[in-house]
PDB file of C-alpha atoms in Angstrom:
ATOM      1  CA  LYS A   1      -3.973  20.312   4.798  1.00  0.00           C
ATOM      2  CA  ALA A   2      -2.095  19.849   1.707  1.00  0.00           C
ATOM      3  CA  GLY A   3      -0.196  16.311   1.488  1.00  0.00           C
ATOM      4  CA  VAL A   4       3.606  15.585   0.968  1.00  0.00           C
ATOM      5  CA  THR A   5       4.744  17.399  -2.251  1.00  0.00           C
ATOM      6  CA  GLN A   6       7.446  15.982  -4.097  1.00  0.00           C
ATOM      7  CA  THR A   7       8.613  17.683  -7.029  1.00  0.00           C
ATOM      8  CA  PRO A   8      10.141  16.863  -9.258  1.00  0.00           C
ATOM      9  CA  ARG A   9       7.634  13.985 -10.370  1.00  0.00           C
ATOM     10  CA  TYR A  10       9.858  12.858 -13.375  1.00  0.00           C
ATOM     11  CA  LEU A  11      13.895  13.197 -14.215  1.00  0.00           C
ATOM     12  CA  ILE A  12      15.706  11.807 -16.658  1.00  0.00           C
ATOM     13  CA  LYS A  13      19.800  11.728 -16.118  1.00  0.00           C
ATOM     14  CA  THR A  14      22.659  10.665 -17.947  1.00  0.00           C
ATOM     15  CA  ARG A  15      24.915   8.227 -16.197  1.00  0.00           C
ATOM     16  CA  GLY A  16      27.634  10.670 -13.939  1.00  0.00           C
ATOM     17  CA  GLN A  17      25.791  13.159 -13.423  1.00  0.00           C
ATOM     18  CA  GLN A  18      23.888  14.640 -10.371  1.00  0.00           C
ATOM     19  CA  VAL A  19      20.719  15.236  -8.963  1.00  0.00           C
ATOM     20  CA  THR A  20      18.765  16.650  -6.567  1.00  0.00           C
ATOM     21  CA  LEU A  21      15.263  15.835  -4.975  1.00  0.00           C
ATOM     22  CA  SER A  22      12.729  18.172  -3.428  1.00  0.00           C
ATOM     23  CA  CYS A  23      10.173  16.865  -0.644  1.00  0.00           C
ATOM     24  CA  SER A  24       8.162  18.890   1.304  1.00  0.00           C
ATOM     25  CA  PRO A  25       6.813  17.999   4.198  1.00  0.00           C
ATOM     26  CA  ILE A  26       3.036  18.541   5.438  1.00  0.00           C
ATOM     27  CA  SER A  27       2.671  21.513   7.813  1.00  0.00           C
ATOM     28  CA  GLY A  28       3.840  21.083  11.511  1.00  0.00           C
ATOM     29  CA  HIS A  29       5.320  17.627  10.467  1.00  0.00           C
ATOM     30  CA  ARG A  30       9.426  18.271  11.091  1.00  0.00           C
ATOM     31  CA  SER A  31      10.380  14.578  11.098  1.00  0.00           C
ATOM     32  CA  VAL A  32      11.113  13.717   7.054  1.00  0.00           C
ATOM     33  CA  SER A  33      12.256  10.018   5.551  1.00  0.00           C
ATOM     34  CA  TRP A  34      13.254   8.866   1.964  1.00  0.00           C
ATOM     35  CA  TYR A  35      12.396   5.695   0.659  1.00  0.00           C
ATOM     36  CA  GLN A  36      14.274   4.195  -2.834  1.00  0.00           C
ATOM     37  CA  GLN A  37      11.772   2.395  -4.244  1.00  0.00           C
ATOM     38  CA  THR A  38      12.648  -0.174  -7.134  1.00  0.00           C
ATOM     39  CA  PRO A  39      10.387  -3.969  -7.818  1.00  0.00           C
ATOM     40  CA  GLY A  40      13.480  -6.073  -7.010  1.00  0.00           C
ATOM     41  CA  GLN A  41      14.201  -4.513  -3.903  1.00  0.00           C
ATOM     42  CA  GLY A  42      11.043  -3.132  -2.275  1.00  0.00           C
ATOM     43  CA  LEU A  43      11.284   0.148  -0.175  1.00  0.00           C
ATOM     44  CA  GLN A  44      14.794   0.852   0.617  1.00  0.00           C
ATOM     45  CA  PHE A  45      15.360   2.990   3.879  1.00  0.00           C
ATOM     46  CA  LEU A  46      17.714   5.882   2.464  1.00  0.00           C
ATOM     47  CA  PHE A  47      18.076   8.560   5.625  1.00  0.00           C
ATOM     48  CA  GLU A  48      15.549   9.968   8.093  1.00  0.00           C
ATOM     49  CA  TYR A  49      15.537  13.717   9.112  1.00  0.00           C
ATOM     50  CA  PHE A  50      14.319  15.666  12.024  1.00  0.00           C
ATOM     51  CA  SER A  51      14.791  19.458  12.928  1.00  0.00           C
ATOM     52  CA  GLU A  52      17.982  19.791  10.178  1.00  0.00           C
ATOM     53  CA  THR A  53      19.484  17.035  11.918  1.00  0.00           C
ATOM     54  CA  GLN A  54      19.863  13.534   9.962  1.00  0.00           C
ATOM     55  CA  ARG A  55      18.586  11.260  12.728  1.00  0.00           C
ATOM     56  CA  ASN A  56      19.234   7.601  10.750  1.00  0.00           C
ATOM     57  CA  LYS A  57      20.868   6.667   7.657  1.00  0.00           C
ATOM     58  CA  GLY A  58      20.534   3.238   5.795  1.00  0.00           C
ATOM     59  CA  ASN A  59      22.996   1.357   3.463  1.00  0.00           C
ATOM     60  CA  PHE A  60      23.230   3.350   0.763  1.00  0.00           C
ATOM     61  CA  PRO A  61      26.641   4.653  -0.876  1.00  0.00           C
ATOM     62  CA  GLY A  62      27.979   8.313   0.054  1.00  0.00           C
ATOM     63  CA  ARG A  63      26.529   8.691  -3.491  1.00  0.00           C
ATOM     64  CA  PHE A  64      22.858   9.223  -1.792  1.00  0.00           C
ATOM     65  CA  SER A  65      22.889  12.584   0.802  1.00  0.00           C
ATOM     66  CA  GLY A  66      20.617  14.673   2.133  1.00  0.00           C
ATOM     67  CA  ARG A  67      19.742  17.681   4.021  1.00  0.00           C
ATOM     68  CA  GLN A  68      17.089  19.009   5.902  1.00  0.00           C
ATOM     69  CA  PHE A  69      16.383  23.337   6.411  1.00  0.00           C
ATOM     70  CA  SER A  70      14.564  25.119   9.105  1.00  0.00           C
ATOM     71  CA  ASN A  71      11.023  25.241   7.409  1.00  0.00           C
ATOM     72  CA  SER A  72      11.526  21.223   7.661  1.00  0.00           C
ATOM     73  CA  ARG A  73      11.457  20.857   4.099  1.00  0.00           C
ATOM     74  CA  SER A  74      14.320  18.322   3.038  1.00  0.00           C
ATOM     75  CA  GLU A  75      16.276  17.800  -0.431  1.00  0.00           C
ATOM     76  CA  MET A  76      18.274  14.578  -1.218  1.00  0.00           C
ATOM     77  CA  ASN A  77      21.210  14.808  -3.499  1.00  0.00           C
ATOM     78  CA  VAL A  78      22.554  11.843  -6.079  1.00  0.00           C
ATOM     79  CA  SER A  79      25.473  11.842  -7.102  1.00  0.00           C
ATOM     80  CA  THR A  80      27.661  10.103  -9.637  1.00  0.00           C
ATOM     81  CA  LEU A  81      24.131   8.746 -11.052  1.00  0.00           C
ATOM     82  CA  GLU A  82      24.711   4.956 -12.165  1.00  0.00           C
ATOM     83  CA  LEU A  83      21.778   3.065 -14.390  1.00  0.00           C
ATOM     84  CA  GLY A  84      20.739   1.434 -11.123  1.00  0.00           C
ATOM     85  CA  ASP A  85      19.979   4.368  -9.458  1.00  0.00           C
ATOM     86  CA  SER A  86      16.489   4.279 -11.691  1.00  0.00           C
ATOM     87  CA  ALA A  87      13.774   4.208  -9.056  1.00  0.00           C
ATOM     88  CA  LEU A  88      11.125   5.584  -7.633  1.00  0.00           C
ATOM     89  CA  TYR A  89      12.132   7.918  -4.717  1.00  0.00           C
ATOM     90  CA  LEU A  90       9.589   8.388  -2.043  1.00  0.00           C
ATOM     91  CA  CYS A  91       9.785  11.389   1.131  1.00  0.00           C
ATOM     92  CA  ALA A  92       7.520  10.822   4.081  1.00  0.00           C
ATOM     93  CA  SER A  93       6.777  12.951   6.714  1.00  0.00           C
ATOM     94  CA  SER A  94       4.908  12.661  10.694  1.00  0.00           C
ATOM     95  CA  GLY A  95       4.568  14.609  13.306  1.00  0.00           C
ATOM     96  CA  ALA A  96       3.162  14.934  16.678  1.00  0.00           C
ATOM     97  CA  GLY A  97       0.079  14.952  15.638  1.00  0.00           C
ATOM     98  CA  THR A  98       0.089  11.714  13.984  1.00  0.00           C
ATOM     99  CA  GLY A  99       1.176   8.985  16.052  1.00  0.00           C
ATOM    100  CA  TYR A 100       4.600   9.356  14.743  1.00  0.00           C
ATOM    101  CA  SER A 101       2.800   7.774  11.411  1.00  0.00           C
ATOM    102  CA  TYR A 102       4.135   8.422   7.852  1.00  0.00           C
ATOM    103  CA  THR A 103       2.814  10.070   5.253  1.00  0.00           C
ATOM    104  CA  PHE A 104       3.682   9.365   1.550  1.00  0.00           C
ATOM    105  CA  GLY A 105       4.476  11.823  -0.976  1.00  0.00           C
ATOM    106  CA  SER A 106       3.633  10.708  -4.413  1.00  0.00           C
ATOM    107  CA  GLY A 107       7.392  10.857  -5.417  1.00  0.00           C
ATOM    108  CA  THR A 108      10.002  11.174  -8.253  1.00  0.00           C
ATOM    109  CA  ARG A 109      10.529   8.855 -10.767  1.00  0.00           C
ATOM    110  CA  LEU A 110      14.074   8.973 -11.903  1.00  0.00           C
ATOM    111  CA  THR A 111      15.317   7.678 -14.805  1.00  0.00           C
ATOM    112  CA  VAL A 112      19.197   6.816 -15.564  1.00  0.00           C
ATOM    113  CA  VAL A 113      20.296   6.403 -18.957  1.00  0.00           C
TER     114      VAL A 113
ATOM    115  CA  GLY B   1      20.152  -5.635  11.274  1.00  0.00           C
ATOM    116  CA  GLU B   2      16.820  -5.058  11.264  1.00  0.00           C
ATOM    117  CA  ASN B   3      14.392  -7.208   8.972  1.00  0.00           C
ATOM    118  CA  VAL B   4      11.111  -7.798   8.006  1.00  0.00           C
ATOM    119  CA  GLU B   5       9.771 -10.978   5.845  1.00  0.00           C
ATOM    120  CA  GLN B   6       6.406 -11.048   4.032  1.00  0.00           C
ATOM    121  CA  HIS B   7       4.341 -13.476   3.175  1.00  0.00           C
ATOM    122  CA  PRO B   8       2.783 -14.776   0.648  1.00  0.00           C
ATOM    123  CA  SER B   9       4.670 -12.518  -2.219  1.00  0.00           C
ATOM    124  CA  THR B  10       1.604 -12.866  -4.255  1.00  0.00           C
ATOM    125  CA  LEU B  11      -2.603 -13.689  -3.652  1.00  0.00           C
ATOM    126  CA  SER B  12      -5.103 -14.436  -5.833  1.00  0.00           C
ATOM    127  CA  VAL B  13      -8.965 -14.240  -4.001  1.00  0.00           C
ATOM    128  CA  GLN B  14     -12.677 -14.519  -5.424  1.00  0.00           C
ATOM    129  CA  GLU B  15     -14.421 -11.419  -4.345  1.00  0.00           C
ATOM    130  CA  GLY B  16     -16.127 -11.571  -0.783  1.00  0.00           C
ATOM    131  CA  ASP B  17     -13.296 -14.513   0.489  1.00  0.00           C
ATOM    132  CA  SER B  18     -10.769 -13.679   3.284  1.00  0.00           C
ATOM    133  CA  ALA B  19      -7.524 -12.564   2.509  1.00  0.00           C
ATOM    134  CA  VAL B  20      -4.129 -12.546   5.091  1.00  0.00           C
ATOM    135  CA  ILE B  21      -0.899 -11.548   4.506  1.00  0.00           C
ATOM    136  CA  LYS B  22       1.661 -12.630   7.301  1.00  0.00           C
ATOM    137  CA  CYS B  23       4.659 -10.495   8.642  1.00  0.00           C
ATOM    138  CA  THR B  24       7.719 -11.059  10.914  1.00  0.00           C
ATOM    139  CA  TYR B  25      10.224  -9.070  12.323  1.00  0.00           C
ATOM    140  CA  SER B  26      14.186  -9.592  14.106  1.00  0.00           C
ATOM    141  CA  ASP B  27      14.338  -6.265  15.416  1.00  0.00           C
ATOM    142  CA  SER B  28      13.083  -7.245  19.491  1.00  0.00           C
ATOM    143  CA  ALA B  29      12.609  -3.361  20.390  1.00  0.00           C
ATOM    144  CA  SER B  30      10.258  -2.642  17.109  1.00  0.00           C
ATOM    145  CA  ASN B  31       6.972  -1.572  18.429  1.00  0.00           C
ATOM    146  CA  TYR B  32       4.839   0.093  16.020  1.00  0.00           C
ATOM    147  CA  PHE B  33       3.362  -2.057  13.181  1.00  0.00           C
ATOM    148  CA  PRO B  34       1.841  -0.034  10.338  1.00  0.00           C
ATOM    149  CA  TRP B  35       0.713  -1.752   6.738  1.00  0.00           C
ATOM    150  CA  TYR B  36       0.332   0.420   3.900  1.00  0.00           C
ATOM    151  CA  LYS B  37      -1.598   0.025   0.683  1.00  0.00           C
ATOM    152  CA  GLN B  38      -0.073   0.972  -3.241  1.00  0.00           C
ATOM    153  CA  GLU B  39      -2.205   0.758  -5.786  1.00  0.00           C
ATOM    154  CA  LEU B  40      -0.148   0.805  -9.285  1.00  0.00           C
ATOM    155  CA  GLY B  41       1.251   4.191  -9.629  1.00  0.00           C
ATOM    156  CA  LYS B  42       0.500   5.730  -6.537  1.00  0.00           C
ATOM    157  CA  ARG B  43       2.042   6.103  -3.777  1.00  0.00           C
ATOM    158  CA  PRO B  44       1.558   4.026  -0.386  1.00  0.00           C
ATOM    159  CA  GLN B  45      -0.868   5.039   1.813  1.00  0.00           C
ATOM    160  CA  LEU B  46      -1.418   3.566   5.139  1.00  0.00           C
ATOM    161  CA  ILE B  47      -4.773   1.501   6.046  1.00  0.00           C
ATOM    162  CA  ILE B  48      -4.019   0.401   9.707  1.00  0.00           C
ATOM    163  CA  ASP B  49      -1.058   0.446  12.461  1.00  0.00           C
ATOM    164  CA  ILE B  50      -0.627  -1.163  15.377  1.00  0.00           C
ATOM    165  CA  ARG B  51       1.464  -0.588  18.121  1.00  0.00           C
ATOM    166  CA  SER B  52       2.601  -3.383  21.035  1.00  0.00           C
ATOM    167  CA  ASN B  53       0.204  -2.758  23.655  1.00  0.00           C
ATOM    168  CA  VAL B  54      -1.986  -3.620  21.404  1.00  0.00           C
ATOM    169  CA  GLY B  55      -2.935  -6.948  20.635  1.00  0.00           C
ATOM    170  CA  GLU B  56      -5.416  -6.347  17.895  1.00  0.00           C
ATOM    171  CA  LYS B  57      -6.980  -4.010  16.212  1.00  0.00           C
ATOM    172  CA  LYS B  58     -10.168  -3.484  13.480  1.00  0.00           C
ATOM    173  CA  ASP B  59     -11.501  -1.039  11.211  1.00  0.00           C
ATOM    174  CA  GLN B  60     -14.252  -1.869   8.958  1.00  0.00           C
ATOM    175  CA  ARG B  61     -13.053  -4.479   6.754  1.00  0.00           C
ATOM    176  CA  ILE B  62      -9.478  -4.750   7.645  1.00  0.00           C
ATOM    177  CA  ALA B  63      -7.883  -6.206  10.981  1.00  0.00           C
ATOM    178  CA  VAL B  64      -4.305  -6.673  11.982  1.00  0.00           C
ATOM    179  CA  THR B  65      -2.981  -8.786  14.583  1.00  0.00           C
ATOM    180  CA  LEU B  66       0.273  -8.618  16.905  1.00  0.00           C
ATOM    181  CA  ASN B  67       2.220 -11.772  18.767  1.00  0.00           C
ATOM    182  CA  LYS B  68       5.154  -9.871  20.141  1.00  0.00           C
ATOM    183  CA  THR B  69       6.070 -13.375  21.815  1.00  0.00           C
ATOM    184  CA  ALA B  70       6.340 -14.646  18.205  1.00  0.00           C
ATOM    185  CA  LYS B  71       7.605 -11.525  16.834  1.00  0.00           C
ATOM    186  CA  HIS B  72       4.870 -11.586  13.933  1.00  0.00           C
ATOM    187  CA  PHE B  73       1.768  -9.503  12.813  1.00  0.00           C
ATOM    188  CA  SER B  74      -0.831 -10.437  10.118  1.00  0.00           C
ATOM    189  CA  LEU B  75      -3.273  -8.089   8.030  1.00  0.00           C
ATOM    190  CA  HIS B  76      -6.806  -9.582   7.765  1.00  0.00           C
ATOM    191  CA  ILE B  77      -9.118  -8.185   4.871  1.00  0.00           C
ATOM    192  CA  THR B  78     -12.626  -9.969   4.682  1.00  0.00           C
ATOM    193  CA  GLU B  79     -15.439  -9.507   2.094  1.00  0.00           C
ATOM    194  CA  THR B  80     -12.726  -8.629  -0.387  1.00  0.00           C
ATOM    195  CA  GLN B  81     -13.427  -6.391  -3.462  1.00  0.00           C
ATOM    196  CA  PRO B  82     -11.986  -5.725  -6.642  1.00  0.00           C
ATOM    197  CA  GLU B  83     -10.683  -2.481  -5.251  1.00  0.00           C
ATOM    198  CA  ASP B  84      -9.071  -3.981  -2.569  1.00  0.00           C
ATOM    199  CA  SER B  85      -6.201  -5.123  -5.424  1.00  0.00           C
ATOM    200  CA  ALA B  86      -2.819  -3.322  -4.594  1.00  0.00           C
ATOM    201  CA  VAL B  87      -0.106  -4.281  -3.333  1.00  0.00           C
ATOM    202  CA  TYR B  88      -0.273  -4.519   0.646  1.00  0.00           C
ATOM    203  CA  PHE B  89       3.447  -3.445   2.869  1.00  0.00           C
ATOM    204  CA  CYS B  90       3.693  -4.279   6.395  1.00  0.00           C
ATOM    205  CA  ALA B  91       6.775  -2.252   8.330  1.00  0.00           C
ATOM    206  CA  ALA B  92       8.297  -1.709  11.717  1.00  0.00           C
ATOM    207  CA  SER B  93       9.714   0.732  13.386  1.00  0.00           C
ATOM    208  CA  ARG B  94      11.556   0.946  16.690  1.00  0.00           C
ATOM    209  CA  PRO B  95      10.071   3.270  19.186  1.00  0.00           C
ATOM    210  CA  THR B  96       9.693   7.806  18.375  1.00  0.00           C
ATOM    211  CA  GLY B  97      13.009   9.259  18.462  1.00  0.00           C
ATOM    212  CA  PHE B  98      14.650   6.460  16.438  1.00  0.00           C
ATOM    213  CA  GLN B  99      12.418   6.079  13.632  1.00  0.00           C
ATOM    214  CA  LYS B 100      12.976   3.890  10.558  1.00  0.00           C
ATOM    215  CA  LEU B 101      10.285   1.766   9.007  1.00  0.00           C
ATOM    216  CA  VAL B 102      11.702  -1.283   7.793  1.00  0.00           C
ATOM    217  CA  PHE B 103       8.883  -2.542   5.072  1.00  0.00           C
ATOM    218  CA  GLY B 104       8.382  -6.055   4.211  1.00  0.00           C
ATOM    219  CA  THR B 105       8.630  -7.080   0.650  1.00  0.00           C
ATOM    220  CA  GLY B 106       5.444  -6.596  -0.174  1.00  0.00           C
ATOM    221  CA  THR B 107       2.503  -8.800  -1.374  1.00  0.00           C
ATOM    222  CA  ARG B 108       0.579  -8.656  -4.541  1.00  0.00           C
ATOM    223  CA  LEU B 109      -3.470  -8.992  -3.905  1.00  0.00           C
ATOM    224  CA  LEU B 110      -5.328  -9.617  -6.644  1.00  0.00           C
ATOM    225  CA  VAL B 111      -9.560  -9.705  -6.042  1.00  0.00           C
ATOM    226  CA  SER B 112     -11.299 -11.225  -9.057  1.00  0.00           C
ATOM    227  CA  PRO B 113     -14.768 -10.588  -9.718  1.00  0.00           C
TER     228      PRO B 113
END
């Protein structure tokens, strides 16, 4: 069974640009969550999607948005990038068969210059 | 809002010693408490979890205990090995349907041979 796949693995963007990250969950998992990981702030919750609906949202500005498609794949978008957005963005999927435990992808390392 | 505190931030032990990491949570509605291990440059991986109807759970050299009254839970690693060296994160979540894992700030465990 394939794991959680995130693309791209690495990304370098310029301040002010926008970026879209992709996450394909484990087959059959309908919940996808996104986290931002930085050395200073740890793992911060961005949002969670279930069946194309955002169920939970963290305390991030509106520049951070996401969506989920009918096949459960999810994307997150960050507009007007700031230097402080440089981080590892992790997505995790969960499903009924796992007892709702999360499996993380390898992440997308975003560097804003 | 929800908060999870984790201590210590760093822990150094000799191979064969035991290691204990402690977390406290603020949301009394939390009922799911996973622990993740993240090796350098890799994704967080679930190593053990516990739900609020259980006080203790063991899996070989690792165990987790939960005290719902005091709102704290702990990870115990016995007979530590160098390959146990990693960052460990605790987390807490409300029941299914409101899934939002709130993570502790992490503990860097170093096991010296």
